[in-house]
CSV table of C-alpha atoms and ligand atoms in Angstrom, one decimal:
chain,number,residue,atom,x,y,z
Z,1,UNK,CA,-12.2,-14.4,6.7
Z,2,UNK,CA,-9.4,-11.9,5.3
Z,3,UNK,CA,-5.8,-12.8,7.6
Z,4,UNK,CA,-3.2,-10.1,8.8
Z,5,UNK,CA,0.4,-11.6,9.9
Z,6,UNK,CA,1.8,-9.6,12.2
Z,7,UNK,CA,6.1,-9.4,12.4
Z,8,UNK,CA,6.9,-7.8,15.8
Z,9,UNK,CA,9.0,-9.1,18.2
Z,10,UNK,CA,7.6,-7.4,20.6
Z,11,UNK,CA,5.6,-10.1,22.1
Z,12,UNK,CA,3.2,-7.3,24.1
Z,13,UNK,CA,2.6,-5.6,21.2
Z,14,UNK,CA,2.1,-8.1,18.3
Z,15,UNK,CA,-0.6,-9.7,21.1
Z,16,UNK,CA,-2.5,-6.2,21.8
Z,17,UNK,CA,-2.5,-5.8,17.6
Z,18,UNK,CA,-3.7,-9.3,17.3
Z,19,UNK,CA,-6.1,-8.9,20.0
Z,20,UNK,CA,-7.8,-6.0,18.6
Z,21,UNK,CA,-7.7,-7.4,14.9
Z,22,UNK,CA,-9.5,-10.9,15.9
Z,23,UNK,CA,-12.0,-8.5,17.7
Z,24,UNK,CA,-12.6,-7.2,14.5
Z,25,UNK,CA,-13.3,-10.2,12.5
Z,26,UNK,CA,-10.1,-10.8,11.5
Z,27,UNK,CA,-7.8,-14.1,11.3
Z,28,UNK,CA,-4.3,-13.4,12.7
Z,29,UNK,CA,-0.9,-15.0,12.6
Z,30,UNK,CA,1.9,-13.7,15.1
Z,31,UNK,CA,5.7,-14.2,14.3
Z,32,UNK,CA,8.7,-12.5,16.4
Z,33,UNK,CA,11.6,-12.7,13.4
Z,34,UNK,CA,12.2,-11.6,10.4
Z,35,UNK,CA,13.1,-14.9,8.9
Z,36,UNK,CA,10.3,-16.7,10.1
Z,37,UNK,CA,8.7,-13.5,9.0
Z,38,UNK,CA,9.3,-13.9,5.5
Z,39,UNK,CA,9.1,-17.9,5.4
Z,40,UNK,CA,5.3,-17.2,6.6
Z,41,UNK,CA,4.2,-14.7,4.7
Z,42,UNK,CA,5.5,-16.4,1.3
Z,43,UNK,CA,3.7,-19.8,2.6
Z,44,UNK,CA,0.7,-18.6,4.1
Z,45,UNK,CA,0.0,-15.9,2.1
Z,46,UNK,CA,-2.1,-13.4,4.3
Z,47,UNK,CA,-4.1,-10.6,2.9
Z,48,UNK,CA,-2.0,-7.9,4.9
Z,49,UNK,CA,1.0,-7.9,6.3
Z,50,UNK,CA,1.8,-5.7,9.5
Z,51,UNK,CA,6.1,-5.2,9.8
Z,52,UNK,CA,8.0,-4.4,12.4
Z,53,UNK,CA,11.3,-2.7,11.2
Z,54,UNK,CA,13.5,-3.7,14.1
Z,55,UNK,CA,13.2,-7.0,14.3
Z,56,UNK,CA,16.2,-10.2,14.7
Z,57,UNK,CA,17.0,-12.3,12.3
Z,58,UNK,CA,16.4,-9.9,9.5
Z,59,UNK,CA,15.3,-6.7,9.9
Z,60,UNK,CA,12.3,-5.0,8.2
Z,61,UNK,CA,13.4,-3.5,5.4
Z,62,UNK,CA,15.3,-7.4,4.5
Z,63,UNK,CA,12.1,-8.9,4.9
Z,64,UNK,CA,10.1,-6.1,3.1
Z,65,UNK,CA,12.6,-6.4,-0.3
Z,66,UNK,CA,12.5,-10.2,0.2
Z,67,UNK,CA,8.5,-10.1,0.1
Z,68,UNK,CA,8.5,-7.8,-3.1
Z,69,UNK,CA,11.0,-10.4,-5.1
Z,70,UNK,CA,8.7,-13.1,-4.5
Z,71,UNK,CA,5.6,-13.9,-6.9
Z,72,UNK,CA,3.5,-14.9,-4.1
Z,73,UNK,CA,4.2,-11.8,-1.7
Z,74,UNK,CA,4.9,-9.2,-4.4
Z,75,UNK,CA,1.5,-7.5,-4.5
Z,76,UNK,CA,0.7,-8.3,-0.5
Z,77,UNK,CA,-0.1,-5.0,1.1
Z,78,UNK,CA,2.4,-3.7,3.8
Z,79,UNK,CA,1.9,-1.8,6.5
Z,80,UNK,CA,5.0,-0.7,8.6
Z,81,UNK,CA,5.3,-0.4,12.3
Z,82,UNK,CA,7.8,2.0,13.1
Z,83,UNK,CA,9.1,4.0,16.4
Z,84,UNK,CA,8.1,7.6,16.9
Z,85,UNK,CA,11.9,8.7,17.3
Z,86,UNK,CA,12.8,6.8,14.1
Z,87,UNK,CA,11.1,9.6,11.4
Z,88,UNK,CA,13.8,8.4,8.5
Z,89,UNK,CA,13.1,4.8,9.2
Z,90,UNK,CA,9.5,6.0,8.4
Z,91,UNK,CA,11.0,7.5,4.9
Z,92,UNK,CA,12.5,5.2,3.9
Z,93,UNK,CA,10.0,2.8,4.5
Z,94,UNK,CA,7.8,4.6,2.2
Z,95,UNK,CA,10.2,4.9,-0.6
Z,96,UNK,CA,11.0,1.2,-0.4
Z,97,UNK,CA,7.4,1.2,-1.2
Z,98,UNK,CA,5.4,0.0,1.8
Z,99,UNK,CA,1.7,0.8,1.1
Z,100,UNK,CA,1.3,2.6,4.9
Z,101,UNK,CA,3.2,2.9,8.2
Z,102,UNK,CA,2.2,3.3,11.4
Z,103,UNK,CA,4.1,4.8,14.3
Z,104,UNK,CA,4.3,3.6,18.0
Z,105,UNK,CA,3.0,4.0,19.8
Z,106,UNK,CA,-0.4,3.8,18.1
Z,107,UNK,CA,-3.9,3.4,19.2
Z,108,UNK,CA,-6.3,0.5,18.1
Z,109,UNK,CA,-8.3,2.9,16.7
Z,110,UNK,CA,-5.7,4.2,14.6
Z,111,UNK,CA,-4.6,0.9,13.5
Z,112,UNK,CA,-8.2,0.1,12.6
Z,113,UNK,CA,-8.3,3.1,10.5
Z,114,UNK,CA,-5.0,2.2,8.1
Z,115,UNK,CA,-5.9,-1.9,8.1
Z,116,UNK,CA,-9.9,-1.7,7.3
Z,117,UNK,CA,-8.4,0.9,4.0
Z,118,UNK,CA,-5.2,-0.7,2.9
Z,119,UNK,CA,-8.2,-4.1,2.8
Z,120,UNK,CA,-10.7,-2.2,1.2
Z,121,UNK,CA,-8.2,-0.9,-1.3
Z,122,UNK,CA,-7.5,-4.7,-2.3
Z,123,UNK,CA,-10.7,-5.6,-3.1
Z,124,UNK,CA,-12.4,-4.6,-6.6
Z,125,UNK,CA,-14.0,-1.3,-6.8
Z,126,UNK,CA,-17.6,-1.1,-8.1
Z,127,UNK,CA,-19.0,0.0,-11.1
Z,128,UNK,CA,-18.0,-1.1,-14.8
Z,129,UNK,CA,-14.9,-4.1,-14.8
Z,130,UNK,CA,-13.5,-2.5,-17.4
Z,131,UNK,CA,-11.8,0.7,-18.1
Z,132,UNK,CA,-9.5,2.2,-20.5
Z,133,UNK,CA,-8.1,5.3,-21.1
Z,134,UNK,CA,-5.3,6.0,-23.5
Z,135,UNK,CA,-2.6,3.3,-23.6
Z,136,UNK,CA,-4.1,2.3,-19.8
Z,137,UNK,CA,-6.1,-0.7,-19.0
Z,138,UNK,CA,-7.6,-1.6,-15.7
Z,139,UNK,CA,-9.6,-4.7,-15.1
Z,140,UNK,CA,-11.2,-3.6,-11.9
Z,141,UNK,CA,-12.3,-7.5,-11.0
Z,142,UNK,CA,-8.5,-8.8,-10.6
Z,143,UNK,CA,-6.5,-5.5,-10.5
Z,144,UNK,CA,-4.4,-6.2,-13.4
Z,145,UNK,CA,-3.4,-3.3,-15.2
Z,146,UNK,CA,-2.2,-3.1,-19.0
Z,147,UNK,CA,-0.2,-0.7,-20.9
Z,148,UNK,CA,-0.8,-1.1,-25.0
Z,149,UNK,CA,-1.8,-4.6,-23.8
Z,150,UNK,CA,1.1,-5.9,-22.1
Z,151,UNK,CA,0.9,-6.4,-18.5
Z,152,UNK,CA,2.0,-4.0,-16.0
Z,153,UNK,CA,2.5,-4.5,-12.5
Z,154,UNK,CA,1.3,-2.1,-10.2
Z,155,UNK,CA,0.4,-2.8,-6.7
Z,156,UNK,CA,-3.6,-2.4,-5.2
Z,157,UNK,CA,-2.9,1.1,-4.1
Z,158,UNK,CA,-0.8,2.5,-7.4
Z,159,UNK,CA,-3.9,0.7,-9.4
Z,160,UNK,CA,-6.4,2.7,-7.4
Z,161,UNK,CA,-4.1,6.1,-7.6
Z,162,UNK,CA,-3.9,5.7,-11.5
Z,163,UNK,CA,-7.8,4.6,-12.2
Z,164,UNK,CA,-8.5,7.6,-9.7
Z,165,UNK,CA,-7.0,10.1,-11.6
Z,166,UNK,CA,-7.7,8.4,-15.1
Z,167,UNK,CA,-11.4,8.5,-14.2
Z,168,UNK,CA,-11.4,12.1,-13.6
Z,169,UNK,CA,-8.5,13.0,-16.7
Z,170,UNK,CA,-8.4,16.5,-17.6
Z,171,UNK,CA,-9.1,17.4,-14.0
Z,172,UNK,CA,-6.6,18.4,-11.3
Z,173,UNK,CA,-7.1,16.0,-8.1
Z,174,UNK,CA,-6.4,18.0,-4.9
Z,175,UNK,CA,-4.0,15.9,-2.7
Z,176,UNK,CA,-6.4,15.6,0.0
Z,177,UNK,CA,-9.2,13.8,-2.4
Z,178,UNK,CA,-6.2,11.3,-3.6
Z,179,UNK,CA,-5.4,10.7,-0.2
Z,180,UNK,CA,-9.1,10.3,1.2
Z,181,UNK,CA,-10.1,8.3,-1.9
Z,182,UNK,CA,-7.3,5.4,-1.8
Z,183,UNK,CA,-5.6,5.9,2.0
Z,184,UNK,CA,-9.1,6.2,3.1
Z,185,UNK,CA,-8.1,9.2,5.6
Z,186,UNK,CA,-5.6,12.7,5.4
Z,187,UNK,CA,-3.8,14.2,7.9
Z,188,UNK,CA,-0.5,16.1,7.2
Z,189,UNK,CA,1.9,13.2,7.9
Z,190,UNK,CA,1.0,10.9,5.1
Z,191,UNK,CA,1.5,13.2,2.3
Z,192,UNK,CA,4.6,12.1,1.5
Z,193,UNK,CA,3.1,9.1,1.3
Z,194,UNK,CA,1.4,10.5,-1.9
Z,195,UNK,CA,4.4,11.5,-3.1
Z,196,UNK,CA,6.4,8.6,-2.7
Z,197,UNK,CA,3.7,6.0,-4.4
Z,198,UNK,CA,3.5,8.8,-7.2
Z,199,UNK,CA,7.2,8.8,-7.8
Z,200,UNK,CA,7.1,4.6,-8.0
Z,201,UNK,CA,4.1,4.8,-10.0
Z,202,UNK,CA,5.8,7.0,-12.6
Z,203,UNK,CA,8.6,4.9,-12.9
Z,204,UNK,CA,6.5,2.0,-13.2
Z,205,UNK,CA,4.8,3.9,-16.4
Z,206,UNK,CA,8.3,4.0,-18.2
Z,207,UNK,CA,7.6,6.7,-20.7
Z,208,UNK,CA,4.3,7.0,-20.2
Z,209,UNK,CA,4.8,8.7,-16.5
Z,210,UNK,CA,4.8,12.0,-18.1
Z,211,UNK,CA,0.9,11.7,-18.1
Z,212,UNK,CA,0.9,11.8,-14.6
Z,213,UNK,CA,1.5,15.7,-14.0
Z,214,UNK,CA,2.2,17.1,-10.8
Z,215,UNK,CA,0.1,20.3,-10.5
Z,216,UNK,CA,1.8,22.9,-8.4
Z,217,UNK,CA,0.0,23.6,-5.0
Z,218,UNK,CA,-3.1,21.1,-6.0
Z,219,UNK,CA,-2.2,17.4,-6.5
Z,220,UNK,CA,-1.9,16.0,-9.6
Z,221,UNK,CA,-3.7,15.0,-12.9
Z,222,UNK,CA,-3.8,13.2,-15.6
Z,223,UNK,CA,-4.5,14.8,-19.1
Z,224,UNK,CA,-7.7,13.6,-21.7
Z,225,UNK,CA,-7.3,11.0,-23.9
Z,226,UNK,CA,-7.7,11.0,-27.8
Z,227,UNK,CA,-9.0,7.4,-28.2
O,1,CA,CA1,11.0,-4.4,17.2
């Protein structure tokens, strides 16, 4: 059974998310503050974490950066619960690298939706374990990602961005098709999402991000290979 923690101090609403999730099939854990947040996450070690930015004790973004030091947290998918009025916190958020947000109010359908992908996105894709291309190398069974055989750390959803494109090099990728293909849905709010996981996953590349290219009004693409 896969676990979500949920950090929300909002008592009614971390028991209507945990409500629905159990309904669902899934184990849940509630905590109301960011310190206990991050002691629980790093201990228990859930398969998704759900985080409320306002929070006492330590707010979300504390807890978020505290989770990403951590060997045991740093690849745990995070999906961040913010207020409708709070559209930066909702930036910012992203470019701190959260994998998804949500804003509240939301519906538990809605919520279904980003959980049951960010999951999916976690586990191994089908087809052949392994895949190079270029100085890339995805093992598809634990998500572990190489460049010229040295390790790389990329989280589930850069991994899935980057074999994505890889898999399809030489062709442009509309934005939509990224966005279906690893978010799981598209609507015009999360493509900055795109954007921002792009930018990280460039940086991430060192000087191999120049593969990546953005392609004006399309999405982006990354070129053939030689080898
Ligand atoms: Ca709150």
């Amino acid at each position: 059974m896969q676990r979500i923690l949920i950090v929300e101090d909002e008592r009614d609403i971390a028991d209507l998310i945990g409500f629905n999730l159990q309904r669902a099939g899934y184990e849940v854990i509630k905590v109301h503050d960011g310190i206990e947040g991050t002691e629980v996450a790093m201990l228990e070690r859930p398969d998704l974490i759900l985080l409320d930015l306002m929070l006492p004790g330590r707010d979300g973004y504390a807890v978020f950066r505290e989770l990403r030091r951590d060997p045991r947290t740093v690849n745990t998918p995070v999906i961040m619960l913010t207020a409708r009025a709070q559209t930066e916190d909702r930036i910012q958020g992203l470019e701190a690298g959260a994998d998804d947000y949500l804003t509240k109010p939301f519906s538990p359908k809605e919520l279904m939706l980003r959980v049951q992908a960010i999951l999916k996105r976690s586990e191994a894709p089908p087809g052949n374990v392994d895949f190079t291309h270029g100085p890339f190398r995805f093992d598809k069974n634990s998500l572990k990602f190489y460049i010229e055989n040295h390790p790389a750390d990329l989280t589930s959803t850069e991994f899935k961005l980057l074999l994505f494109l890889c898999e399809r090099s030489g062709k442009p990728q509309d934005r939509n098709d990224l966005l279906r293909s690893v978010w799981g849905y598209s609507d015009a709010t999360n493509s900055r999402t795109l954007d921002t996981h792009m930018k990280r996953l460039r940086q991430k590349l060192g000087s191999y991000g120049s593969l990546v290219e953005t392609i004006r009004g399309v999405g982006y693409c990354v070129g053939k290979s030689n080898t």
